[in-house]
Tab-separated table of C-alpha atoms in Angstrom:
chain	number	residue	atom	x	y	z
A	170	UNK	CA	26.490	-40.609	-12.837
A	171	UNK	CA	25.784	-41.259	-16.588
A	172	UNK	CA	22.050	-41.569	-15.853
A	173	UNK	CA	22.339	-38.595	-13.514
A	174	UNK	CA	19.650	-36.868	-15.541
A	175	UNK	CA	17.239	-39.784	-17.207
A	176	UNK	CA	14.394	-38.636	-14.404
A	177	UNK	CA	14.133	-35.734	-16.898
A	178	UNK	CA	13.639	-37.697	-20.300
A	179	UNK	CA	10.520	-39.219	-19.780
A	180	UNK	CA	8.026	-36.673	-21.203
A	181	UNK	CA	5.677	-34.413	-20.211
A	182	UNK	CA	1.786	-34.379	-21.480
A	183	UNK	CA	-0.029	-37.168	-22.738
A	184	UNK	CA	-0.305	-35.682	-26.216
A	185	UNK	CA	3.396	-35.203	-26.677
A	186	UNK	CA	4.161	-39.013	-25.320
A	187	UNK	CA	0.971	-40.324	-27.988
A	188	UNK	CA	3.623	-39.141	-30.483
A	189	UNK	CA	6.016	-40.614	-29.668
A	190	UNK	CA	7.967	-37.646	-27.717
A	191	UNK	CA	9.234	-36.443	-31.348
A	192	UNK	CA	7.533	-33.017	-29.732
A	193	UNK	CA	10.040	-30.755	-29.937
A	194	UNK	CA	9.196	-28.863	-32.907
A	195	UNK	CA	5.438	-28.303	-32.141
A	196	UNK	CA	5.558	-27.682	-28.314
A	197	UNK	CA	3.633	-24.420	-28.198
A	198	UNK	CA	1.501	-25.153	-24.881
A	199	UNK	CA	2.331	-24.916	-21.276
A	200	UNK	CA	4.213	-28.229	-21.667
A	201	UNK	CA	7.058	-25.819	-23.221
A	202	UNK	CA	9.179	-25.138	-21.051
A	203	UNK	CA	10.012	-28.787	-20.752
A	204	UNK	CA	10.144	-29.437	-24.368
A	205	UNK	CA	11.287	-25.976	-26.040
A	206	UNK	CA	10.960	-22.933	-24.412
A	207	UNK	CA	11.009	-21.726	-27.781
A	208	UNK	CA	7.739	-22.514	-28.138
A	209	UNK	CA	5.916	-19.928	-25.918
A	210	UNK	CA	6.428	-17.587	-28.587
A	211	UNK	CA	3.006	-19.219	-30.096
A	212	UNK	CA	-0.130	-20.202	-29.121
A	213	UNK	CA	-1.994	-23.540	-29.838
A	214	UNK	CA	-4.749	-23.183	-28.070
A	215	UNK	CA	-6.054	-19.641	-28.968
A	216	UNK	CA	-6.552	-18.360	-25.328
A	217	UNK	CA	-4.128	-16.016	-23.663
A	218	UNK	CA	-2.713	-18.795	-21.580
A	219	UNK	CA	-3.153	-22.280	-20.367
A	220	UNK	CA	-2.689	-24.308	-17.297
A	221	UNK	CA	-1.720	-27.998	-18.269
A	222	UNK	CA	-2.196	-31.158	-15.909
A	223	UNK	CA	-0.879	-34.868	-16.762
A	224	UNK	CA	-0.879	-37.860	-14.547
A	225	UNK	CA	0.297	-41.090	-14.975
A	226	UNK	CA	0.830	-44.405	-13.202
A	227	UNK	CA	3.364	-45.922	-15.244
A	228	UNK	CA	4.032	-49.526	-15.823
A	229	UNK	CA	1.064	-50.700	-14.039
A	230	UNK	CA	1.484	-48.205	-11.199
A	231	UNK	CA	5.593	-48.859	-10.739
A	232	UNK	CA	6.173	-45.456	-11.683
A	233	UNK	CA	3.702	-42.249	-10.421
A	234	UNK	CA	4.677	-39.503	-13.403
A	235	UNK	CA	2.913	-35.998	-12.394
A	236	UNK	CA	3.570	-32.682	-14.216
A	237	UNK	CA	1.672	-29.446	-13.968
A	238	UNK	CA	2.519	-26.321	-15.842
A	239	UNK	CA	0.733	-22.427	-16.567
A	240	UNK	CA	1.965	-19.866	-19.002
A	241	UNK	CA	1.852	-15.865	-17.978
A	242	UNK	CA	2.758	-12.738	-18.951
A	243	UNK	CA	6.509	-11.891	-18.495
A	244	UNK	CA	8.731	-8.466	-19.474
A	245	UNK	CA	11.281	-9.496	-22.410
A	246	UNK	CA	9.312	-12.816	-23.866
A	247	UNK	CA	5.812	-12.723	-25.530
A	248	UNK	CA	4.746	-15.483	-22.894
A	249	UNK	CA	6.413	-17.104	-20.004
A	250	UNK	CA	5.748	-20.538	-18.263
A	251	UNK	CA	6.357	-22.258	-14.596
A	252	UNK	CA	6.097	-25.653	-14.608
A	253	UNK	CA	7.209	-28.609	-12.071
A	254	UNK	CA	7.828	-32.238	-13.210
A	255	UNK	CA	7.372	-35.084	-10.383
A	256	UNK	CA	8.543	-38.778	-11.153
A	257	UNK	CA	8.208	-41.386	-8.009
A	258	UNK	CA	8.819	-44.635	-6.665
A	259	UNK	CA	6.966	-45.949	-3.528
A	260	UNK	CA	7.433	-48.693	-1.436
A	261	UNK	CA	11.066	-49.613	-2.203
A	262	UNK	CA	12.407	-52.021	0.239
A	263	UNK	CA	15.626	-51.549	1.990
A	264	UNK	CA	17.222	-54.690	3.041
A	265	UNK	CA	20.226	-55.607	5.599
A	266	UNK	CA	20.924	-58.825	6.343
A	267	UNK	CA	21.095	-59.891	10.448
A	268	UNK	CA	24.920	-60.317	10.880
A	269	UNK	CA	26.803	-57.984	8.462
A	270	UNK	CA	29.464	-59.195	9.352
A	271	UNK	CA	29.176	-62.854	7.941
A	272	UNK	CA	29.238	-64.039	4.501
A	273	UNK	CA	25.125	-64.147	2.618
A	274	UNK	CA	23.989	-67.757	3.532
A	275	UNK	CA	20.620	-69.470	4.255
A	276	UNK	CA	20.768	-68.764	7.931
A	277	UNK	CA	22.174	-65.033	7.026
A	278	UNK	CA	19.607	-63.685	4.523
A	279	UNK	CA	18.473	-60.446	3.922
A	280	UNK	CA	15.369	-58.686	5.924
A	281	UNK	CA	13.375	-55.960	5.076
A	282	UNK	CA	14.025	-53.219	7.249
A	283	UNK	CA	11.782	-50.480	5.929
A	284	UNK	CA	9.768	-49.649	2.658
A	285	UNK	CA	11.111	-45.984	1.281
A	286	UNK	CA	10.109	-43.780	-1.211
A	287	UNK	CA	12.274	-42.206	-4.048
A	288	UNK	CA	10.707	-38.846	-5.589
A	289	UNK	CA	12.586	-37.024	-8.259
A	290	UNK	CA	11.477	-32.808	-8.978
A	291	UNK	CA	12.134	-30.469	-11.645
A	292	UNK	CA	11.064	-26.931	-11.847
A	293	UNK	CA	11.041	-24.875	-14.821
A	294	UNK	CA	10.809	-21.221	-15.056
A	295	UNK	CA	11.011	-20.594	-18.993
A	296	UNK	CA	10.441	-18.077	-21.615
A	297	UNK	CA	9.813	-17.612	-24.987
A	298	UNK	CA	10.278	-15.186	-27.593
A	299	UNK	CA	9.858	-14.389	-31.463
A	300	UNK	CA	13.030	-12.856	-33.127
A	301	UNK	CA	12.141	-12.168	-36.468
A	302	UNK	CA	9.886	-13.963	-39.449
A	303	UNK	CA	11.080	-17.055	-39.034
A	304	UNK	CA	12.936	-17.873	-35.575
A	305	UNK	CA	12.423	-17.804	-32.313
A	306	UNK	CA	14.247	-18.374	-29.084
A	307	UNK	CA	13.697	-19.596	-25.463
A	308	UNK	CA	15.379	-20.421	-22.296
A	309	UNK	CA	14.519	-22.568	-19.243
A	310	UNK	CA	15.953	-22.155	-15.981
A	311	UNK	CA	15.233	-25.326	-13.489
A	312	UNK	CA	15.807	-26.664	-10.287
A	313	UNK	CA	15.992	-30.313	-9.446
A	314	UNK	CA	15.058	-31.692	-5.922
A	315	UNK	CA	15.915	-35.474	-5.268
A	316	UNK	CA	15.224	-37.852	-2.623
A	317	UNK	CA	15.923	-41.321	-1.896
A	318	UNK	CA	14.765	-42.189	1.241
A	319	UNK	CA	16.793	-39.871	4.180
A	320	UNK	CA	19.425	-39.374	1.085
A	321	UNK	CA	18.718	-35.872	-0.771
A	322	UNK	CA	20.384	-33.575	-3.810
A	323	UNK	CA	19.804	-30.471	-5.375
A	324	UNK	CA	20.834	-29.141	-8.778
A	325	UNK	CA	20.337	-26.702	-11.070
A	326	UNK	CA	20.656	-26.264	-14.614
A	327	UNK	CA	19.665	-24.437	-17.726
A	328	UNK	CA	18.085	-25.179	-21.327
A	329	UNK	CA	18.199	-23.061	-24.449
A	330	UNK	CA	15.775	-23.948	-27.558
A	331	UNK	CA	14.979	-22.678	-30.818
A	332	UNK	CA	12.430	-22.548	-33.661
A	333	UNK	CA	12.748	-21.857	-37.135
A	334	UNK	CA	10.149	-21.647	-39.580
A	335	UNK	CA	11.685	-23.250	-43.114
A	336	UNK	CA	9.063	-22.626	-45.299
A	337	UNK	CA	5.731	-22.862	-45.137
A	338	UNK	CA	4.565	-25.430	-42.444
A	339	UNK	CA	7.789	-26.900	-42.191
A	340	UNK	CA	9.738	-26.507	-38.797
A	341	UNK	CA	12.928	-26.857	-37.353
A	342	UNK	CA	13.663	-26.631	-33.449
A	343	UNK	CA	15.850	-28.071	-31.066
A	344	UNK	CA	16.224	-27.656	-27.161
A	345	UNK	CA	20.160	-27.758	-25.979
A	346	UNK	CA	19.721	-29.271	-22.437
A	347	UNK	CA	21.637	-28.526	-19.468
A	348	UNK	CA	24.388	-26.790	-21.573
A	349	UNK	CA	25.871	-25.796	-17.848
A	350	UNK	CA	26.608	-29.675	-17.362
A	351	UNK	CA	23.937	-29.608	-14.494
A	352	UNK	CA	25.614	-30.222	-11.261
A	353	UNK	CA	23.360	-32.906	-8.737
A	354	UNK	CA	24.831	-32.434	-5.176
A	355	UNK	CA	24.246	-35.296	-2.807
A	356	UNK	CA	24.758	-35.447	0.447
A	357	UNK	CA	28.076	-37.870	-0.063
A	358	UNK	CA	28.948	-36.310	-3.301
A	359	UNK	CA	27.746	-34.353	-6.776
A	360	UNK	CA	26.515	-36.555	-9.841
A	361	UNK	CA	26.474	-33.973	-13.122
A	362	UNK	CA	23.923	-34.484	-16.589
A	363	UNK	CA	25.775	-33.498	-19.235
A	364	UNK	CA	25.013	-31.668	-22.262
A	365	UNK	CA	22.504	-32.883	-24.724
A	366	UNK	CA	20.485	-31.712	-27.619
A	367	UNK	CA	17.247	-32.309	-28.480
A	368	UNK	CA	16.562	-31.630	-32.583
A	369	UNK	CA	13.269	-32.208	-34.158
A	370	UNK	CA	11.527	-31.299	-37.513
A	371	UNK	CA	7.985	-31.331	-38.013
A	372	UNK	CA	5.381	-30.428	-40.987
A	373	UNK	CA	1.789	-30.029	-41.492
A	374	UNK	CA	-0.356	-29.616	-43.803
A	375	UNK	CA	-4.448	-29.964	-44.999
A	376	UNK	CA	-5.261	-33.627	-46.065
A	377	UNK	CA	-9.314	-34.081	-46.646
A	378	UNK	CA	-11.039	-31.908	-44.274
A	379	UNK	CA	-8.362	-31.879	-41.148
A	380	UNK	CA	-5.093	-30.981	-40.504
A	381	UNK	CA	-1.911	-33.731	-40.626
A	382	UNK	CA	1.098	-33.484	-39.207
A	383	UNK	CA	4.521	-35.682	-39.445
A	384	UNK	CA	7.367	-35.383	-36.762
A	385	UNK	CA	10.608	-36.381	-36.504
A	386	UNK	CA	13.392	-35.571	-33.472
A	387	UNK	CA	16.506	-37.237	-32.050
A	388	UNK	CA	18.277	-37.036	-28.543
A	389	UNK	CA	21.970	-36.796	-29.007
A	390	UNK	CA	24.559	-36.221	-26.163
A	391	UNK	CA	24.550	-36.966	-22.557
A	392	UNK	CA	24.382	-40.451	-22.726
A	393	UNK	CA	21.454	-41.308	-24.852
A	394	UNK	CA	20.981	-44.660	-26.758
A	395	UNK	CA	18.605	-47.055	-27.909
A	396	UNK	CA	18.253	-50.547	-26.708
A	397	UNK	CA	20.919	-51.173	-29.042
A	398	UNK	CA	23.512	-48.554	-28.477
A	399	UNK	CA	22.016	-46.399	-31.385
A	400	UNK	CA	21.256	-41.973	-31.046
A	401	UNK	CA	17.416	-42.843	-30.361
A	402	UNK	CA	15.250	-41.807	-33.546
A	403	UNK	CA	11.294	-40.391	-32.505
A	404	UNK	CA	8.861	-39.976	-34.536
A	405	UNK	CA	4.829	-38.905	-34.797
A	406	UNK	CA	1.772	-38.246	-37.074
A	407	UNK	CA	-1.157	-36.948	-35.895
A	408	UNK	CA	-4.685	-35.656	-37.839
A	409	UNK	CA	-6.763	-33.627	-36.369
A	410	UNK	CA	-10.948	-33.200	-37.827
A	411	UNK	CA	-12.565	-30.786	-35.853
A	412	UNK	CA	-12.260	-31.251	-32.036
A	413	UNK	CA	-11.000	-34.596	-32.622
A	414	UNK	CA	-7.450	-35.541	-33.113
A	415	UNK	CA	-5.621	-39.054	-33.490
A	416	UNK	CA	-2.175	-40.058	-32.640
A	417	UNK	CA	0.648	-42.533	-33.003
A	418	UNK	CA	4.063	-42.472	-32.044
A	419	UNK	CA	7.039	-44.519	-32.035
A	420	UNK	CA	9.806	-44.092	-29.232
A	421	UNK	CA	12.669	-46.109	-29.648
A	422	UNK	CA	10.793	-49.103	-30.944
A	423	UNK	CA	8.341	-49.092	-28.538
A	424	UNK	CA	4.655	-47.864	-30.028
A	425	UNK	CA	2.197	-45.426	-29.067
A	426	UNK	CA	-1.599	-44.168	-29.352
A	427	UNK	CA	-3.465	-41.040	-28.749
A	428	UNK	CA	-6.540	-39.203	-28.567
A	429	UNK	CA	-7.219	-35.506	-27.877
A	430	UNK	CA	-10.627	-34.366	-27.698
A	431	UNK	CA	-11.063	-30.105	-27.518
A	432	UNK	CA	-14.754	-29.804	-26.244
A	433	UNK	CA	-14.608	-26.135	-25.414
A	434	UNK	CA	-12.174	-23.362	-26.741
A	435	UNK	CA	-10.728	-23.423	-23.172
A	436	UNK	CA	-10.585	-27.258	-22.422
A	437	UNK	CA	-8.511	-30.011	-23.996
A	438	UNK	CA	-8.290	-33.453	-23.003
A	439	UNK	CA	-5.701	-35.956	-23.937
A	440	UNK	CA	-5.171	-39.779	-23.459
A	441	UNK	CA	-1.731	-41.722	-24.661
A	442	UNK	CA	-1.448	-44.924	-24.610
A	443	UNK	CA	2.406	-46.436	-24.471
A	444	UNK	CA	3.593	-50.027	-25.198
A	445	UNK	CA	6.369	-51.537	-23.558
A	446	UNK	CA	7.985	-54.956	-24.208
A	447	UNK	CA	9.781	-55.571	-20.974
A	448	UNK	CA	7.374	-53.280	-18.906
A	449	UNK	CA	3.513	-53.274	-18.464
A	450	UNK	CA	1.605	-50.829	-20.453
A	451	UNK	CA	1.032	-47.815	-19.538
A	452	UNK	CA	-1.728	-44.835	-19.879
A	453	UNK	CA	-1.468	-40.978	-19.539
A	454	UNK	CA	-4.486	-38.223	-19.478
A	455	UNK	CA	-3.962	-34.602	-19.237
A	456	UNK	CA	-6.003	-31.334	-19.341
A	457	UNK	CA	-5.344	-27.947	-20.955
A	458	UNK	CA	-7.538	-25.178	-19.558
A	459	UNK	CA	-7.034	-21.877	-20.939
A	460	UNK	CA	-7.681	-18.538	-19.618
């Protein structure tokens, strides 16, 4: 049960994971209503909205991380955003060993009986909307959808984030996570992901010619740690020149590296790189397409 909800803590667009996942505090794409649904208030891009596609075969194809999201017009937020998160396993081998009944022993081993598939879902239905100067607030409603093999769950659950604009380009946001205690029902019984917030600061300003930002954010709650039983610390600094931006992150230790190219107004492309010590490496490309 405590890692009921870790499916949902492993990112969403390849930009956000460059840096790091300390993205809380400059989500403002369609990857918002994953990060802070506060967010949709703004607009990076500059287009009315965006659809946003990521892939990802992580650790050497172990992992198949998919996420697709689109921001629209909805009453009572200045944008809205649907958005589904997909993280799979294939080919998992179920075992059983020819007499159950006797003790594990080199004429009693286990067989493989069949190769299954686990395949975790989350979709987001979020908006976002500006409150005043300085803050803004959001909320994401989501479903969840698990399977392991003929075994299946279903949960819901809801966020509520924030923005607010210190002074100048310095930001504060969070995103309080599944402040319902997000019930997971199985077939055999009901797992729950408890309440956890993610807080983040970020800040940006000109340096040279381009644009650098710093960011900083924090999971606390649920049942987050480091390696070594510390609140995980994230942090990110990207510079942007142009349609060219560069990124590094670090995520509990573990480093990252980015590039996001913006061709066209309407397109954006971005590659992360992720390091893993335990783990192969991995990579991540997604596309923003605004219309």
């Amino acid at each position: 049960p405590g890692f009921a909800g870790e499916f949902l803590a492993v990112g969403a667009g390849a930009r956000a994971l460059a840096l790091g996942n300390a993205y809380v505090a400059v989500a403002q794409d369609a990857t918002a209503g994953y990060w802070n649904p506060a967010g949709l208030s703004g607009n990076r891009m500059g287009t009315a909205h965006e659809v946003h596609l990521m892939h990802a075969e992580r650790f050497a194809g172990l992992v198949d991380q998919d996420f697709i999201g689109a921001t629209f017009d909805a009453p009572f937020t200045d944008r809205a955003a649907v958005s589904l998160l997909r993280v799979g396993v294939d080919d998992i081998a179920f075992t059983a060993l020819p007499n159950p009944a006797a003790p594990l022993s080199a004429d009693n081993r286990p067989l493989v009986t069949s190769n299954e598939t686990s395949a975790d879902y989350a979709l987001y239905l979020s908006g976002g909307r500006q409150m005043g100067d300085r803050l803004a607030l959001g909320v994401s409603a989501k479903m969840i959808y698990r399977t392991v093999a003929d075994f299946t769950a279903y949960g819901a659950g809801l966020d509520v984030g924030f923005r607010y604009q210190l002074a100048g380009d310095l930001v504060l946001a969070g995103n309080l996570r599944d402040i319902t205690t997000t019930p997971i029902v199985w077939d055999g019984g009901t797992d729950r992901i408890q309440p956890s917030a993610l807080i983040g600061i970020g800040y940006r300003r000109d340096l040279g010619t381009g644009q650098a930002s710093v960011l900083l954010s924090s999971r606390n709650g649920g049942d987050a740690s480091d390696d070594a039983g510390a609140v995980p610390i994230n942090a990110g600094v990207e510079y942007t020149l142009g349609n060219l931006s560069l990124r590094a992150g670090l995520d509990e230790e573990r480093r990252s590296f980015g590039l996001g190219l913006q061709p066209h107004r309407r397109l954006g492309l971005d590659v992360a790189y992720l390091q893993h010590q335990d783990l192969e490496d991995t990579y991540l490309l997604s596309a923003r397409i605004g219309f």
